[in-house]
GROMACS .gro file of C-alpha atoms in nm:
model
  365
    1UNK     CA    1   0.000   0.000   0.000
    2UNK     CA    2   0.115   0.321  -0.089
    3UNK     CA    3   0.076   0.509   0.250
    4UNK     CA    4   0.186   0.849   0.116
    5UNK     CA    5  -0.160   0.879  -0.096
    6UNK     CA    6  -0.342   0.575   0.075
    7UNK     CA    7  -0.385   0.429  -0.289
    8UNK     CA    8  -0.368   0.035  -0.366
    9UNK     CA    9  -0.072  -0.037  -0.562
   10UNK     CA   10  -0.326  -0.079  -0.883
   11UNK     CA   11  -0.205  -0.364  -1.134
   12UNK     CA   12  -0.581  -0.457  -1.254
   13UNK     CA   13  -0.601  -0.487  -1.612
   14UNK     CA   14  -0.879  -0.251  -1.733
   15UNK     CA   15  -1.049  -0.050  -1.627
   16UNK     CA   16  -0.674   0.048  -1.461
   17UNK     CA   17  -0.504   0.283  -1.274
   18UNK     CA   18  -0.571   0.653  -1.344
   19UNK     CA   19  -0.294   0.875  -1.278
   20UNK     CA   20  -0.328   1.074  -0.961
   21UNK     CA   21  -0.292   1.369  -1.068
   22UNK     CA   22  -0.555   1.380  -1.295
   23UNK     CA   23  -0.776   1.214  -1.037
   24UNK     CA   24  -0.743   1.543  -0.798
   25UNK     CA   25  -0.780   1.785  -1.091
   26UNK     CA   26  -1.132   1.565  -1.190
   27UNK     CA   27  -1.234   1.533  -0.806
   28UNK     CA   28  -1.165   1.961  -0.837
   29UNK     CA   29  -1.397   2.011  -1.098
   30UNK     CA   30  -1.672   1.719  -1.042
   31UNK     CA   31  -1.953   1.992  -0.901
   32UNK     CA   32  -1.839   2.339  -1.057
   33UNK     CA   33  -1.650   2.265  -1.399
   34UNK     CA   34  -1.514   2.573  -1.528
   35UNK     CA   35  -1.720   2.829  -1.288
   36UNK     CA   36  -2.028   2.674  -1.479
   37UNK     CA   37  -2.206   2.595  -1.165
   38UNK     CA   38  -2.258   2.237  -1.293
   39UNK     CA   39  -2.035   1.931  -1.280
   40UNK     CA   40  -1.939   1.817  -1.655
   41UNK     CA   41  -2.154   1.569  -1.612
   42UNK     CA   42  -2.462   1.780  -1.624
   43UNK     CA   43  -2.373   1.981  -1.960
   44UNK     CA   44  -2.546   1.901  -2.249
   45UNK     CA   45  -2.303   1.792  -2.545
   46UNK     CA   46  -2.395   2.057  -2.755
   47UNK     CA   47  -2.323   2.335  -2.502
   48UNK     CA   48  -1.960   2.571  -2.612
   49UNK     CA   49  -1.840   2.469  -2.296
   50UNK     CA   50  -1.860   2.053  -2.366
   51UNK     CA   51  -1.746   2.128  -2.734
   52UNK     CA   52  -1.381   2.238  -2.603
   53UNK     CA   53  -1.349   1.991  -2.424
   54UNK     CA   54  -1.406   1.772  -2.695
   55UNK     CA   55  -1.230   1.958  -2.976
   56UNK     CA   56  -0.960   2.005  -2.727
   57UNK     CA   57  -0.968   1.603  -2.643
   58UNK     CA   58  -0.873   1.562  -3.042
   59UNK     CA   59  -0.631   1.784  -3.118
   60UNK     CA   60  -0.439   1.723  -2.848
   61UNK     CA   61  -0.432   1.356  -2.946
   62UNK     CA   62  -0.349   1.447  -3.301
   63UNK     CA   63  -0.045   1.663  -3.138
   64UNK     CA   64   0.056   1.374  -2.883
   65UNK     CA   65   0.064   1.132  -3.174
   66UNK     CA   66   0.124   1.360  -3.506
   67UNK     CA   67  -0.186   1.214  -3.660
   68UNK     CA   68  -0.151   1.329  -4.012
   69UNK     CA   69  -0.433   1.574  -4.151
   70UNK     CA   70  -0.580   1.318  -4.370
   71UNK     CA   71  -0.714   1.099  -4.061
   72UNK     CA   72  -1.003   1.144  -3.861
   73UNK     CA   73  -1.010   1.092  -3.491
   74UNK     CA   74  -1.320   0.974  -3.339
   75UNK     CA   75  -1.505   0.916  -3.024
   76UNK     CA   76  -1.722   0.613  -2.999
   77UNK     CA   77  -1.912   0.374  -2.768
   78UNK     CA   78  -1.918  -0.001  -2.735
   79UNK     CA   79  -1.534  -0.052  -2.649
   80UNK     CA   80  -1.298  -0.281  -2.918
   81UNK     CA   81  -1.562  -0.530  -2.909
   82UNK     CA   82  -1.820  -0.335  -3.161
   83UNK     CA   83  -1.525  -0.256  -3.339
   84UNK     CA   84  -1.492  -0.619  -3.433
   85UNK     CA   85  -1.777  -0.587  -3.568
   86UNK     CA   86  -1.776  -0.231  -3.735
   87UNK     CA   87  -1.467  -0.280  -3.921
   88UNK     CA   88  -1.593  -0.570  -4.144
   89UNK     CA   89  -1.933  -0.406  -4.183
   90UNK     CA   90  -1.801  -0.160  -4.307
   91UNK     CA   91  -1.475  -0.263  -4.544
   92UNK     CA   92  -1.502  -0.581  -4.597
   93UNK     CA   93  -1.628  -0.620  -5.005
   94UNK     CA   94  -1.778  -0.959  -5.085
   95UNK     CA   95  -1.531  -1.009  -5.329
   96UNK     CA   96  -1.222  -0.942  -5.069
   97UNK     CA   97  -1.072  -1.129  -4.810
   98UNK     CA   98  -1.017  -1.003  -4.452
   99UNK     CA   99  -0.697  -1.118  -4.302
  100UNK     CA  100  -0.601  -1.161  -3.941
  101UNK     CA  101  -0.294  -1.219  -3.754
  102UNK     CA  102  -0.393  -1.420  -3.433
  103UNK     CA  103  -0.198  -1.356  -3.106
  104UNK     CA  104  -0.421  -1.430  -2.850
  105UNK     CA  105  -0.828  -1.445  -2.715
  106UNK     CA  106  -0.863  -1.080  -2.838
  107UNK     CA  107  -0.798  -1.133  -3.231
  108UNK     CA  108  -1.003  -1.446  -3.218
  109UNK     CA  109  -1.325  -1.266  -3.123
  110UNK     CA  110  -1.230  -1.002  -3.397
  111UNK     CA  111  -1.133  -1.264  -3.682
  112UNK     CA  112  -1.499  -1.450  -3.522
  113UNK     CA  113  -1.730  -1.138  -3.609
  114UNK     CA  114  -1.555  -1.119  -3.931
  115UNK     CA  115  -1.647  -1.447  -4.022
  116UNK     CA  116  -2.003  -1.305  -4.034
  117UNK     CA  117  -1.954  -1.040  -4.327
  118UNK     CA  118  -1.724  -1.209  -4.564
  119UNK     CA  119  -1.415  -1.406  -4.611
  120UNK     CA  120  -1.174  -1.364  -4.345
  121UNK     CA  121  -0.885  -1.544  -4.294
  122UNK     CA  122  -0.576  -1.615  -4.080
  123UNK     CA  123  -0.297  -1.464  -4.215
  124UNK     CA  124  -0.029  -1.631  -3.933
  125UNK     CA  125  -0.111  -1.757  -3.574
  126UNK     CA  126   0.089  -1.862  -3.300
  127UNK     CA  127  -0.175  -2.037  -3.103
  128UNK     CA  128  -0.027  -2.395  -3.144
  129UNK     CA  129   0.295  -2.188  -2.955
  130UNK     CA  130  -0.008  -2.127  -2.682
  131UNK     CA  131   0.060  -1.794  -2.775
  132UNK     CA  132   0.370  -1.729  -2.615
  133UNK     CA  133   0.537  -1.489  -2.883
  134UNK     CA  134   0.427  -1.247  -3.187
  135UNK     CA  135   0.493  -1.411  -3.577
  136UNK     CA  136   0.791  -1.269  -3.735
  137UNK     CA  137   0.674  -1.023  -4.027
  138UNK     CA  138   0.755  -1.291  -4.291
  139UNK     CA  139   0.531  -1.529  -4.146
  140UNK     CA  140   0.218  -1.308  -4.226
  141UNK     CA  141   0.030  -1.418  -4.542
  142UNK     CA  142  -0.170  -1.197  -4.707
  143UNK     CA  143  -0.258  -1.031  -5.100
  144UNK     CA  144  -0.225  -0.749  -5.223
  145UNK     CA  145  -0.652  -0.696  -5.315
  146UNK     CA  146  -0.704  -0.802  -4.895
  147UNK     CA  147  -0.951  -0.596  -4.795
  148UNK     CA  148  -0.726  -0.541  -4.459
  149UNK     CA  149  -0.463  -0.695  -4.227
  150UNK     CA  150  -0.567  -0.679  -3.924
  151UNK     CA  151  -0.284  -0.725  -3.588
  152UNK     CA  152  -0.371  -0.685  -3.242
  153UNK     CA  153  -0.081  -0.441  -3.090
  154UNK     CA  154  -0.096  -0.614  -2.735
  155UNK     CA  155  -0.198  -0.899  -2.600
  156UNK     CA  156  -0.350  -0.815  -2.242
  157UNK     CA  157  -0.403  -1.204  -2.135
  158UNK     CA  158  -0.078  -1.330  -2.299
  159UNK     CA  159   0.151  -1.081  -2.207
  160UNK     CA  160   0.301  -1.052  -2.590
  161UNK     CA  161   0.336  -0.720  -2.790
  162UNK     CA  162   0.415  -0.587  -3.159
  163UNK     CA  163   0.784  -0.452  -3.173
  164UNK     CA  164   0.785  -0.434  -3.490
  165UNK     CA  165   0.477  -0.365  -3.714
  166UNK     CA  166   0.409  -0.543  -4.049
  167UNK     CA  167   0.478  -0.339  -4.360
  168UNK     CA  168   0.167  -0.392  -4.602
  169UNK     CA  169   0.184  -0.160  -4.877
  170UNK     CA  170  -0.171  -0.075  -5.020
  171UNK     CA  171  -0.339  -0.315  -4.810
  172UNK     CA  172  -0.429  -0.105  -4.506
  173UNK     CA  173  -0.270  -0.205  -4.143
  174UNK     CA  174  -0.571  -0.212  -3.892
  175UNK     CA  175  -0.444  -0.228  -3.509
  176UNK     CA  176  -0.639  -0.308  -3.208
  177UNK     CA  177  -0.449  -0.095  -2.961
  178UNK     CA  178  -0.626  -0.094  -2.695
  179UNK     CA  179  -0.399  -0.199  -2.417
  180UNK     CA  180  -0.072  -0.021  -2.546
  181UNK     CA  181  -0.187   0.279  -2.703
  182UNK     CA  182   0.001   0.624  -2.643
  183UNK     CA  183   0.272   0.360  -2.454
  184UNK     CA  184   0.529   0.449  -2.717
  185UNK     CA  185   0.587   0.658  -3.029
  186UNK     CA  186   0.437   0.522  -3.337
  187UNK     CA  187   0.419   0.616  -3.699
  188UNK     CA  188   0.015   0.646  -3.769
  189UNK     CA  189   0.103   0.671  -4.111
  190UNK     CA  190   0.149   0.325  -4.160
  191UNK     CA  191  -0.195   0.245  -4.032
  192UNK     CA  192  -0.534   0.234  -4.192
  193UNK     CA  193  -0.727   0.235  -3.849
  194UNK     CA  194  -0.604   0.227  -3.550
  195UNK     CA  195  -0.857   0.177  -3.242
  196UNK     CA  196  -0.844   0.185  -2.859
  197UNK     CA  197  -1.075   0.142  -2.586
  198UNK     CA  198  -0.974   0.413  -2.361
  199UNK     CA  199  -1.003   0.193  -2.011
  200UNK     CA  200  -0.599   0.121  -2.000
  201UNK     CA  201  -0.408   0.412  -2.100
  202UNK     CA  202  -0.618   0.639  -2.224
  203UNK     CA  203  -0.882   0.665  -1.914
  204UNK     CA  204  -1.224   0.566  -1.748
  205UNK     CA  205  -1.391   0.291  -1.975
  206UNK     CA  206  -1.672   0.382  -2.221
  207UNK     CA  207  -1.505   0.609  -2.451
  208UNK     CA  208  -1.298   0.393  -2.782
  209UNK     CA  209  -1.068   0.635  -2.996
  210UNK     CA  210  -1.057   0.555  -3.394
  211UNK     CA  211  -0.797   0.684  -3.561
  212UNK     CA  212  -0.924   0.607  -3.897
  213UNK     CA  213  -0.762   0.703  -4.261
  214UNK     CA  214  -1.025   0.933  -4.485
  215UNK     CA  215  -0.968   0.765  -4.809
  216UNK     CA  216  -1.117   0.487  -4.612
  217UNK     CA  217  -1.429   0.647  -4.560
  218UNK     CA  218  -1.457   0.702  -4.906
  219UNK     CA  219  -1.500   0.341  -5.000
  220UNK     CA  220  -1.677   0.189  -4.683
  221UNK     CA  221  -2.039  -0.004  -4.691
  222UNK     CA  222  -2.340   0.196  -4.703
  223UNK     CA  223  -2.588  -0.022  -4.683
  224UNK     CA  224  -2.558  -0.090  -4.321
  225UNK     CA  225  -2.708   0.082  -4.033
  226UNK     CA  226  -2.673   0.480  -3.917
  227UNK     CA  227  -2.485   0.414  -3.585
  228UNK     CA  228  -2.247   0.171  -3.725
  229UNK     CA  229  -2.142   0.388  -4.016
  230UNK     CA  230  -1.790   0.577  -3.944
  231UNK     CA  231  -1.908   0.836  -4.213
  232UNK     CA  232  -2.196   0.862  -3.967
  233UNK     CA  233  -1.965   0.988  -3.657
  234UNK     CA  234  -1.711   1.163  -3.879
  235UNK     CA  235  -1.946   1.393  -4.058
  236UNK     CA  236  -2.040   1.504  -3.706
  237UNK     CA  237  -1.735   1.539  -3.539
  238UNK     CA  238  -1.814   1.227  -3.319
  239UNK     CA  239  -2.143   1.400  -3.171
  240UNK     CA  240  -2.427   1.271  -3.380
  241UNK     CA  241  -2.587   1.119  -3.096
  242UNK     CA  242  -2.520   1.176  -2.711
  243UNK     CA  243  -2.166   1.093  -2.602
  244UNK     CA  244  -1.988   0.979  -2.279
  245UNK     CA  245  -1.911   1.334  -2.221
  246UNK     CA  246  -1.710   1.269  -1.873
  247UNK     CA  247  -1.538   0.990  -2.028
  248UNK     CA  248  -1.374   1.259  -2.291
  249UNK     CA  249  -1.314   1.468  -2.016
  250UNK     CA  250  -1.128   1.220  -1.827
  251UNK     CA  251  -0.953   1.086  -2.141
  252UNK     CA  252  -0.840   1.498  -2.242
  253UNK     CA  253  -0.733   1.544  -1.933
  254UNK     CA  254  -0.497   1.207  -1.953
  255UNK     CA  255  -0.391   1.339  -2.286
  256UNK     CA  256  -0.272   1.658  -2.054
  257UNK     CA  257  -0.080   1.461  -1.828
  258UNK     CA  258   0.121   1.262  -2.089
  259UNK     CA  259   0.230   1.627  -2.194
  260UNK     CA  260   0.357   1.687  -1.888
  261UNK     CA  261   0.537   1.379  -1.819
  262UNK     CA  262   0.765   1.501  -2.118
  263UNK     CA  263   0.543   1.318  -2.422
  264UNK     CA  264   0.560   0.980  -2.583
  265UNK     CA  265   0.943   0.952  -2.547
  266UNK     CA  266   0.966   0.976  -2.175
  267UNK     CA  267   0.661   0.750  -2.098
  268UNK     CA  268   0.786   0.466  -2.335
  269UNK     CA  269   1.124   0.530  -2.128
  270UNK     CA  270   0.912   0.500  -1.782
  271UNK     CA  271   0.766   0.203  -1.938
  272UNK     CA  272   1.059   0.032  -2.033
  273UNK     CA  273   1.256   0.052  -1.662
  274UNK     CA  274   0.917  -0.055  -1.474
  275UNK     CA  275   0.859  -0.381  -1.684
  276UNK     CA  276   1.207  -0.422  -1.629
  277UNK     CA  277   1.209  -0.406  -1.260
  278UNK     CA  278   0.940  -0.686  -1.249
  279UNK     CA  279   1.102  -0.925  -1.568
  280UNK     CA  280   1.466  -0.890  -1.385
  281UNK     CA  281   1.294  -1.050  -1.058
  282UNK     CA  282   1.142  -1.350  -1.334
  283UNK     CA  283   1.503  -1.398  -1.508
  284UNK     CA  284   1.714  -1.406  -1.183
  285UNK     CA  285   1.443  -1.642  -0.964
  286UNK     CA  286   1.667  -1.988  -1.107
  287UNK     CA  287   1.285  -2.064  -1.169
  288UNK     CA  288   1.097  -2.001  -0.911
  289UNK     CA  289   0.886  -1.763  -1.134
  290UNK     CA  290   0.873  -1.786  -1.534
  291UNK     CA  291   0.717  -1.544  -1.736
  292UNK     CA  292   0.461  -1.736  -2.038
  293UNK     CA  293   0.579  -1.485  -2.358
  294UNK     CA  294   0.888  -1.556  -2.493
  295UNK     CA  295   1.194  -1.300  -2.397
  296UNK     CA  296   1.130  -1.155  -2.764
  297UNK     CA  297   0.801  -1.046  -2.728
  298UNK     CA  298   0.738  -0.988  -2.393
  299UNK     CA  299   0.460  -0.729  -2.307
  300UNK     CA  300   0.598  -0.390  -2.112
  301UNK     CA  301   0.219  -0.365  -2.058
  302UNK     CA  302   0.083  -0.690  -1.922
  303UNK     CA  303   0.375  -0.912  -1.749
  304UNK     CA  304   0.256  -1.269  -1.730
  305UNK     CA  305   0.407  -1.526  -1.504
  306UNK     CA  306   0.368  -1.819  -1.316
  307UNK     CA  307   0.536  -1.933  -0.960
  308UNK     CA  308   0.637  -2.295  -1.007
  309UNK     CA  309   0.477  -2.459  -0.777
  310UNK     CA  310   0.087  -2.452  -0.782
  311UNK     CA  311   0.022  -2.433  -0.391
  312UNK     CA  312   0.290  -2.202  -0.335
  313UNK     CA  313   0.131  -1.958  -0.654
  314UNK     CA  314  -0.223  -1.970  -0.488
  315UNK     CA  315  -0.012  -1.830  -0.131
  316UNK     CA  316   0.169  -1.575  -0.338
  317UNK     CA  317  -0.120  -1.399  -0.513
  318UNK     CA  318  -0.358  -1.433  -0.150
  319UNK     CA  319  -0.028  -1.267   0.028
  320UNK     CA  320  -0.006  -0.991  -0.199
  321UNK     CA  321  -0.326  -0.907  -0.188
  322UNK     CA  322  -0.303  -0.831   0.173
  323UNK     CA  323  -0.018  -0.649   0.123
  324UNK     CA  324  -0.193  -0.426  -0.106
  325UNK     CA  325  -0.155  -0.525  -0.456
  326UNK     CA  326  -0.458  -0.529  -0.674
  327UNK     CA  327  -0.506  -0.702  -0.984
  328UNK     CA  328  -0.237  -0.989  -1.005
  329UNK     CA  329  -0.441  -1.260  -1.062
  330UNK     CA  330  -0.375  -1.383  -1.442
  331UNK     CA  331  -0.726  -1.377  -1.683
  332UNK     CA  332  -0.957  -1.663  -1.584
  333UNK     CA  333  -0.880  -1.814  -1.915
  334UNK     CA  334  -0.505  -1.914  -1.863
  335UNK     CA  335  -0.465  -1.883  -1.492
  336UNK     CA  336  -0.137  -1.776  -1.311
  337UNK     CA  337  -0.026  -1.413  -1.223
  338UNK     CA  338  -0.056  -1.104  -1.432
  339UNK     CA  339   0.099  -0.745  -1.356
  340UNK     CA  340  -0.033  -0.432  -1.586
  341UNK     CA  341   0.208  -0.192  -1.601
  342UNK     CA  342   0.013   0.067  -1.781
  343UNK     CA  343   0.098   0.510  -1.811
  344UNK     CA  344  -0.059   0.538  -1.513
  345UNK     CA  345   0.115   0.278  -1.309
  346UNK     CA  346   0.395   0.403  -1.098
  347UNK     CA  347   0.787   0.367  -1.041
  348UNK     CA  348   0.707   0.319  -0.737
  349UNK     CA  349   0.399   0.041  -0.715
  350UNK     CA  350   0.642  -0.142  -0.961
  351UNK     CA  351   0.942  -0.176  -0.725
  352UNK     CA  352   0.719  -0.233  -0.418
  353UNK     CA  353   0.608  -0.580  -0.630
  354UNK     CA  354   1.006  -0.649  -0.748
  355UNK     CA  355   1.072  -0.625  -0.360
  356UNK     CA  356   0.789  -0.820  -0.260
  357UNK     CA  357   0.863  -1.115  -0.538
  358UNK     CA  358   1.211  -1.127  -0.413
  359UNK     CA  359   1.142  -1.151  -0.028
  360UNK     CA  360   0.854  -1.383  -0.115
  361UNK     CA  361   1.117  -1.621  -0.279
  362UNK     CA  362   1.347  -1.550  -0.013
  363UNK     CA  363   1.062  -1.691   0.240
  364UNK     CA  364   0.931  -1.989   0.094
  365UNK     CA  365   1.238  -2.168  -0.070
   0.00000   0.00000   0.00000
């Protein structure tokens, strides 16, 4: 427990830790936003007041991330999950083929609501690897008329990640992002769509960004209902019907704080020494913890790990609870232990767990 703040150290997987300073500057404004006399909450979303907020929720996304002009960045409900759905609905052709790149539970349920619009297939998988790593770029199969490739960036339950991203010429890249976005510099460019729900780095669940090419728009479905058209939210600047208004808030005022922690340079640096911390502890335990991704492609988002023996994992996880870690149980699917390490998470909640790992071992060898 973090006594300075009397805050659980917060390792849950989303919805995640917030940062704290963001927290106070929400808990600030929550009945009077902006001398209003109302809490944001109250505004309608058509007021001036709500549409700076929201404007200034985009552009300072397209500023974090140098999101070329000829994208649109939108606002939307219904987390990754209806973006399974939305993507084929609207770009997959009948006479095209949809390919995906399985790396874990996340890209099955998106190549599964494919299925239901067209031909999709998998363009590389590593699940007879129990998805333990990320395909090498010349593993992926795929043509050049594909209606899309589409990669999950991270893989939340597996504890794998992207380090490099497929090159796919004129076939457009589509990225499920949702549990590394804004954790590292990357080149939108190269991207068709990119899409996030906001509920790990980005802030409170409810809100998913799409980061979505025009030309795209151009040549998407029509023939497919109002609310699951992206022409739909882009020709009204993401407010054609009533939007999770605090959720933008929250997520602008994230966008704020990643400013002031020095941009995406520093936090992929802050990333990069905190997954460390907790992988060192894995590597130097002579096996008394091992990590499920191989060394390769190991997440600095989600670090997944076991403790060797099965009695002595159950005693871990039930003794770090009480000592104030939340969220290190691994994903009911696979089991074992999981650590997020998301923005938000601290230096400090990360070397509180190193130091707890290590006396744990210490104890019960």
């Amino acid at each position: 427990m973090n006594t300075t703040t009397n805050r659980a150290y917060n390792f849950n997987a989303g919805p995640s830790a917030l940062p704290l300073e963001v927290l106070e500057v929400a808990q600030k404004e929550l009945l009077d936003f902006q001398n209003t006399g109302m809490s944001l909450m109250e505004m309608s979303h058509r007021s001036a007041t709500f549409e700076e907020v929201h404007n200034g929720a985009i552009e300072r996304l397209r500023k974090i991330y140098s999101i070329p002009e000829n994208y649109e960045v939108l606002f939307l409900q219904g987390g990754a999950s209806l973006q399974f759905t939305m993507i084929p609905m609207n770009f997959l052709q009948q006479d095209q083929t949809a390919s995906y790149v399985l790396t874990g539970s996340w890209s099955e349920k998106a190549v599964k609501e494919a299925k239901l619009f067209g031909k999709s297939v998998e363009a590389a998988s590593t699940k007879e690897n129990k998805y333990k790593n990320i395909p090498t770029v010349e593993d992926i199969n795929f043509n050049a008329d594909d209606a899309y490739v589409h990669i999950t960036s991270n893989n939340t339950i597996y504890g794998t990640q992207w380090k490099v991203f497929p090159e796919t010429g004129n076939v457009p890249l589509v990225a499920d992002m949702s549990s590394d976005i804004l954790s590292k510099p990357v080149d939108v460019s190269k991207f068709g769509i990119i899409y996030a729900g906001a509920q790990k780095n980005l802030g409170p669940s409810g809100v998913t960004v799409v980061i979505i090419r025009k030309d795209l728009l151009e040549k998407a479905n029509t023939n497919i209902p109002t609310m699951l058209k992206y022409t739909t939210h882009a020709d009204n600047n993401s407010l054609y019907n009533t939007p999770p208004t605090f959720g933008i808030y929250m997520l602008g005022e994230v966008l704020k704080w990643v400013e002031n922690q020095g941009g995406l340079e520093k936090i992929a640096q802050n990333n990069e020494e905190k997954a460390a911390l907790i992988y060192d502890v894995i590597d130097n335990s002579n096996g008394f913890y091992y990590g499920h991704a191989e060394e390769g492609s190991r997440s600095l988002m989600n670090i997944t790990f076991r403790v060797a023996d099965e009695e002595l994992e159950k005693k871990f996880l039930a003794e770090a609870k009480a000592a104030g870690f939340v969220g290190l149980n691994g994903h009911r699917s696979v089991g074992g232990c999981r650590a997020s390490t998301y923005n938000a998470v601290p230096r400090e909640a990360c070397q509180a767990l190193a130091d707890f790992m290590v006396k744990f071992q210490q104890d019960n060898q």
